[in-house]
Short mmCIF file of C-alpha atoms in Angstrom, two decimals:
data_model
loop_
_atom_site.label_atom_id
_atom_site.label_comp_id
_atom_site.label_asym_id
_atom_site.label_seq_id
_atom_site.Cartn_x
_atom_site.Cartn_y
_atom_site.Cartn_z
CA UNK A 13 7.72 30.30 0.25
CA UNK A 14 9.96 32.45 2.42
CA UNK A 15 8.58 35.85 2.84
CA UNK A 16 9.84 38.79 5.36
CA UNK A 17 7.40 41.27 6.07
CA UNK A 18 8.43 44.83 7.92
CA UNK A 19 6.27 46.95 9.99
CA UNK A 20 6.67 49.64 12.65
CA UNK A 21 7.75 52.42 10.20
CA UNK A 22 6.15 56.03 10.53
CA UNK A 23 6.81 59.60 11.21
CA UNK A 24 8.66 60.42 14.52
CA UNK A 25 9.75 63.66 15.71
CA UNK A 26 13.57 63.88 16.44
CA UNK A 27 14.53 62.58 19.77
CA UNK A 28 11.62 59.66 20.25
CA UNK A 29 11.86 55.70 19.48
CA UNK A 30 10.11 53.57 16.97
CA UNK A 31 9.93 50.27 16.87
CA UNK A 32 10.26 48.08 14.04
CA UNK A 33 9.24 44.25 13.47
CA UNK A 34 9.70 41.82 11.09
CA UNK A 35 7.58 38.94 10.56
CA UNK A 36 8.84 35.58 9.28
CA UNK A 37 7.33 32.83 7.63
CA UNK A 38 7.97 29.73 5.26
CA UNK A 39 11.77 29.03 6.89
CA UNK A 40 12.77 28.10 9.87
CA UNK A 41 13.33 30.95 11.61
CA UNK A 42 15.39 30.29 14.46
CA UNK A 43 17.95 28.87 12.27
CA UNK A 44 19.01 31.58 10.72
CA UNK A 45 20.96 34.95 11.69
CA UNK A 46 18.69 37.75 10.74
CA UNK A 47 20.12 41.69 9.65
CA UNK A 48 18.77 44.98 9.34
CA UNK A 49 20.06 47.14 6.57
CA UNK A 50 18.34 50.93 5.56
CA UNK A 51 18.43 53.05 2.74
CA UNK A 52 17.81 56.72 2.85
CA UNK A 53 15.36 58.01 0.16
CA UNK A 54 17.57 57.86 -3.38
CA UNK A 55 21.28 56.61 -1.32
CA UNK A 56 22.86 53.42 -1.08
CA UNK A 57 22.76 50.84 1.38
CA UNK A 58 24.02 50.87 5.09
CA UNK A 59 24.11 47.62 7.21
CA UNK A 60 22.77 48.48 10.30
CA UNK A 61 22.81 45.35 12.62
CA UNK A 62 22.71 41.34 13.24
CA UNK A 63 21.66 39.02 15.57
CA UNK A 64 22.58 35.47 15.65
CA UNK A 65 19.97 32.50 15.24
CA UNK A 66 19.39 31.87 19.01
CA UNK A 67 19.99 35.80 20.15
CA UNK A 68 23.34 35.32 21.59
CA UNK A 69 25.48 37.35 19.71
CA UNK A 70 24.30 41.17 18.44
CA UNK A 71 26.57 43.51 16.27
CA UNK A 72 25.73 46.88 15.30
CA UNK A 73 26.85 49.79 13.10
CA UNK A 74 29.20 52.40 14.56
CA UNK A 75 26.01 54.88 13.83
CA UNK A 76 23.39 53.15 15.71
CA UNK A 77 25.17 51.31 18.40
CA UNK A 78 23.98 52.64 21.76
CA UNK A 79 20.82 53.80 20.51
CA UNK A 80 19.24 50.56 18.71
CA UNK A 81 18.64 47.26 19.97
CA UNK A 82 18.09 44.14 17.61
CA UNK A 83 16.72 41.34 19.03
CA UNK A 84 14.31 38.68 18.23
CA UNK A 85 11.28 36.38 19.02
CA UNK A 86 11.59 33.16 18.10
CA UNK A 87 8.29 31.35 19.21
CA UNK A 88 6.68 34.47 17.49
CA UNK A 89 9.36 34.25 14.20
CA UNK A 90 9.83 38.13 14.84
CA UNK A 91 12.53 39.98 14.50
CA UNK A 92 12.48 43.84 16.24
CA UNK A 93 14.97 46.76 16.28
CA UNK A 94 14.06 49.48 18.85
CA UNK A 95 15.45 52.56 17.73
CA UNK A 96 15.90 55.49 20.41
CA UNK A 97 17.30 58.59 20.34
CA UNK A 98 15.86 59.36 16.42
CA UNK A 99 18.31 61.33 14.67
CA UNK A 100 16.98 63.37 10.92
CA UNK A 101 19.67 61.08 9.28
CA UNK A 102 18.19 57.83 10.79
CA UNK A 103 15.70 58.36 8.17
CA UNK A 104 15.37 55.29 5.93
CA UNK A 105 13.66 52.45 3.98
CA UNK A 106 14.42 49.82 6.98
CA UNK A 107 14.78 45.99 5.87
CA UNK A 108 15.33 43.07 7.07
CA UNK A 109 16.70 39.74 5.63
CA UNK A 110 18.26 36.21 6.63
CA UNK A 111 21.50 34.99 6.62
CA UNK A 112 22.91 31.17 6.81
CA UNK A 113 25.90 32.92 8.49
CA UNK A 114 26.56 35.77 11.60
CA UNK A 115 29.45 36.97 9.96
CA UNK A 116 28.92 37.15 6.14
CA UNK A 117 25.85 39.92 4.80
CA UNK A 118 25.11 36.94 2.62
CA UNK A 119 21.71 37.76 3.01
CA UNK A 120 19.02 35.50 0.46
CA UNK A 121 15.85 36.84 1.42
CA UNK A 122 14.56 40.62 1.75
CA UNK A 123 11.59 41.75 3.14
CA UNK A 124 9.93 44.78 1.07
CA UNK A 125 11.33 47.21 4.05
CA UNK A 126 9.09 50.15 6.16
CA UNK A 127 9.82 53.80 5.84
CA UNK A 128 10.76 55.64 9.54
CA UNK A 129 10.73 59.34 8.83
CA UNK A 130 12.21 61.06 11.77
CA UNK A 131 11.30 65.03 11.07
CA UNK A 132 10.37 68.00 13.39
CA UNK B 19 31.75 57.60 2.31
CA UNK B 20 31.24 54.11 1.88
CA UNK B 21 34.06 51.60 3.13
CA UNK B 22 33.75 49.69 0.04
CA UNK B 23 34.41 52.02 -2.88
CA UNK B 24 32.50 50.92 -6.24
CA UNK B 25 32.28 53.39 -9.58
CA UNK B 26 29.16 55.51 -9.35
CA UNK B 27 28.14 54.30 -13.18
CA UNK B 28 28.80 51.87 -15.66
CA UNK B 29 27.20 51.18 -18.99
CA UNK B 30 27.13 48.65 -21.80
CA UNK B 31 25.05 48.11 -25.11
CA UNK B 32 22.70 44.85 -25.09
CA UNK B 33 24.96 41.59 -25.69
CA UNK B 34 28.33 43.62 -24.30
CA UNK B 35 30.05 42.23 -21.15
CA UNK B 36 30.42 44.78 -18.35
CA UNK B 37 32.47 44.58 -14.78
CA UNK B 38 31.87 46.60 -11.67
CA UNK B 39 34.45 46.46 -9.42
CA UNK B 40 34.64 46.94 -5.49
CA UNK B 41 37.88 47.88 -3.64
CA UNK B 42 38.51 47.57 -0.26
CA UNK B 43 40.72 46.85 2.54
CA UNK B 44 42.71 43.57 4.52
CA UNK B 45 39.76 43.88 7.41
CA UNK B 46 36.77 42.44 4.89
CA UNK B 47 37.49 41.70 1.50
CA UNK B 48 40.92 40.79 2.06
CA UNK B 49 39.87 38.44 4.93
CA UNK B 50 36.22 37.80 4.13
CA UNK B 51 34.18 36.66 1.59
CA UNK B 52 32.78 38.98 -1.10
CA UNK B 53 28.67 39.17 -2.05
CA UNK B 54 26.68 40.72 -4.44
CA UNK B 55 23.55 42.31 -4.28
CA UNK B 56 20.91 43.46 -7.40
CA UNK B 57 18.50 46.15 -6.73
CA UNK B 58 15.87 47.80 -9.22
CA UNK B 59 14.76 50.90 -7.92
CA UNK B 60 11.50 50.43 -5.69
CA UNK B 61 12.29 46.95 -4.92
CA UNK B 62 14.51 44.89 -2.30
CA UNK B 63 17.78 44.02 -2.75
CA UNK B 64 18.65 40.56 -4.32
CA UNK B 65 21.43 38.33 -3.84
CA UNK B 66 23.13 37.77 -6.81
CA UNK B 67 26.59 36.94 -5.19
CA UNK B 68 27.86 35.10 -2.65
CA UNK B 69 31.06 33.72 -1.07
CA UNK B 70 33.34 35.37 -3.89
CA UNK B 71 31.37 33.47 -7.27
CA UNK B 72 28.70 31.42 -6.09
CA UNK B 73 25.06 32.24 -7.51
CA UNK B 74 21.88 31.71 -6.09
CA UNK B 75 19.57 28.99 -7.48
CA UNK B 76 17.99 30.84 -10.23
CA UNK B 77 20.38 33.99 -11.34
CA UNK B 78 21.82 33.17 -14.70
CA UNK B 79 25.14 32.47 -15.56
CA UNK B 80 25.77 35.32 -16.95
CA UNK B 81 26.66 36.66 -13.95
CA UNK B 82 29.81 35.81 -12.21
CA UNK B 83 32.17 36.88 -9.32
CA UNK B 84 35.83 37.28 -8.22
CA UNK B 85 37.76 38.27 -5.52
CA UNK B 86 42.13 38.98 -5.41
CA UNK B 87 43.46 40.42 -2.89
CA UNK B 88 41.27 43.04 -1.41
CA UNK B 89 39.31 43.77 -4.53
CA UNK B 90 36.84 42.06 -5.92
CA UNK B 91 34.67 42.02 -8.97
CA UNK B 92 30.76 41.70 -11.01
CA UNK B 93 31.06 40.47 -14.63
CA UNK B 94 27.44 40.53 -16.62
CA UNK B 95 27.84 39.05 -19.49
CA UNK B 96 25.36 39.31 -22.40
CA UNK B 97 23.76 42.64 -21.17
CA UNK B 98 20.19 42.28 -21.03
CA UNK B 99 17.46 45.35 -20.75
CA UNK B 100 16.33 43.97 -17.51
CA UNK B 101 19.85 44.26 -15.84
CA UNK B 102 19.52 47.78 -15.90
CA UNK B 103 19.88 48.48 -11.84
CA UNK B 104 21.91 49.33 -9.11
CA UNK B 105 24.75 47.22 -7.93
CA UNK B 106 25.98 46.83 -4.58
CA UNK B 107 29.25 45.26 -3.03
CA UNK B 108 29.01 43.73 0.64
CA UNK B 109 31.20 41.71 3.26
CA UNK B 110 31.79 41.53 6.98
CA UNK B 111 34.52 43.52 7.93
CA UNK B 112 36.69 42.01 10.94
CA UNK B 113 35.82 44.95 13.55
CA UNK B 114 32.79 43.28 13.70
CA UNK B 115 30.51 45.10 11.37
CA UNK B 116 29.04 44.69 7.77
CA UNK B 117 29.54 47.04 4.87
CA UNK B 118 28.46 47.57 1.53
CA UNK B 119 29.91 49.66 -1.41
CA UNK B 120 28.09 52.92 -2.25
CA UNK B 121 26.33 51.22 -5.02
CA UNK B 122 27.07 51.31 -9.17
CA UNK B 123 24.09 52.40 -11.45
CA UNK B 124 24.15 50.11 -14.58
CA UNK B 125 22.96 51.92 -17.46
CA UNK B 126 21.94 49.60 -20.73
CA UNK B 127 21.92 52.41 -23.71
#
């Protein structure tokens, strides 16, 4: 069965990195765009960013781009983000989830997501 | 402020049919395909919606999707207990970035 499983998440003090993985198994990973959408504790969700199946194409948010970096692994079926630059409002449930498509946030499959608290 | 603007609530008695819409703009709905996404507080979001009104293998039939223009639309038909959650809007927006409505909390009384 297709599971997603996050990891990384933690507390971080305003101005350091994190970085968060995502560990895929019972698809074929490399086949499929993967995203990473958050949700701050009790608000909606925000897309963050994609990557395409092979790691040629990358598009972020207007609120992360410049400071996070999606990219993938996929001998190790891992996806990462590196986050840099922690803002207090980058704090979030982070998950991540396939796509068939690049283009689309027709995502079928959700990990259970990992909480990065970024607080002084 | 979400790009795709949904109603904060909605609510229906068991058995009524309820629709959530989601308006938005010619750079993603009106050029893109609309989905739907489930979520019960404490879980992950599920697809419920995709391309417009296609379901998943295994959500009912009881839900259903449409798109005109550059809104779109959730119907839930025969309200159920269990489809008391939030409800979000999504689609890829043509400056190269995804976006989701700010979510509708479905209340069954």
């Amino acid at each position: 069965q297709v599971q997603l499983v996050e990891s990384g998440g933690g507390v971080v003090q305003p101005g350091r990195s994190l970085r968060l993985s995502c560990a895929a198994s019972g698809f074929t990973f490399s086949s499929y765009a993967m995203h990473w959408v958050r949700q701050a504790p009790g608000k909606g969700l925000e897309w963050v960013a994609v990557i395409a199946y092979d790691g040629s194409n990358k598009f972020y948010a207007d609120s992360v781009r410049g400071r996070f970096t999606i990219s993938r692994d996929n001998s190790k079926k891992t996806l990462y983000i590196q986050m840099n630059s922690l803002r207090v409002e980058d704090t979030a449930f982070y998950y991540c989830a396939r796509d068939g498509t690049l283009r689309g946030l027709k995502a079928d499959y959700w990990g259970q997501g990992t909480l990065a608290t970024v607080s002084s | 402020q979400s790009v795709l603007t949904q109603p904060p609530s909605a609510s229906g008695t068991p058995g009524q049919r309820v629709t959530i819409s989601c308006s938005g703009s010619s750079s993603n709905i009106g050029s893109n395909s609309v989905s739907w996404y489930q979520q019960v507080p404490g879980t992950a979001p599920k697809l419920l919606i995709y391309n417009n009104n296609q379901r998943p293998s295994g959500v009912p039939d009881r839900f259903s999707g449409s798109k005109s223009g550059t809104s779109a639309s959730l119907a839930i038909s025969g309200l159920q207990s269990e489809d008391e959650a939030h409800y979000y809007c999504a689609a890829w927006d043509d400056s190269l970035n995804g976006v989701f409505g700010g979510g509708t909390k479905l209340t069954v009384l």
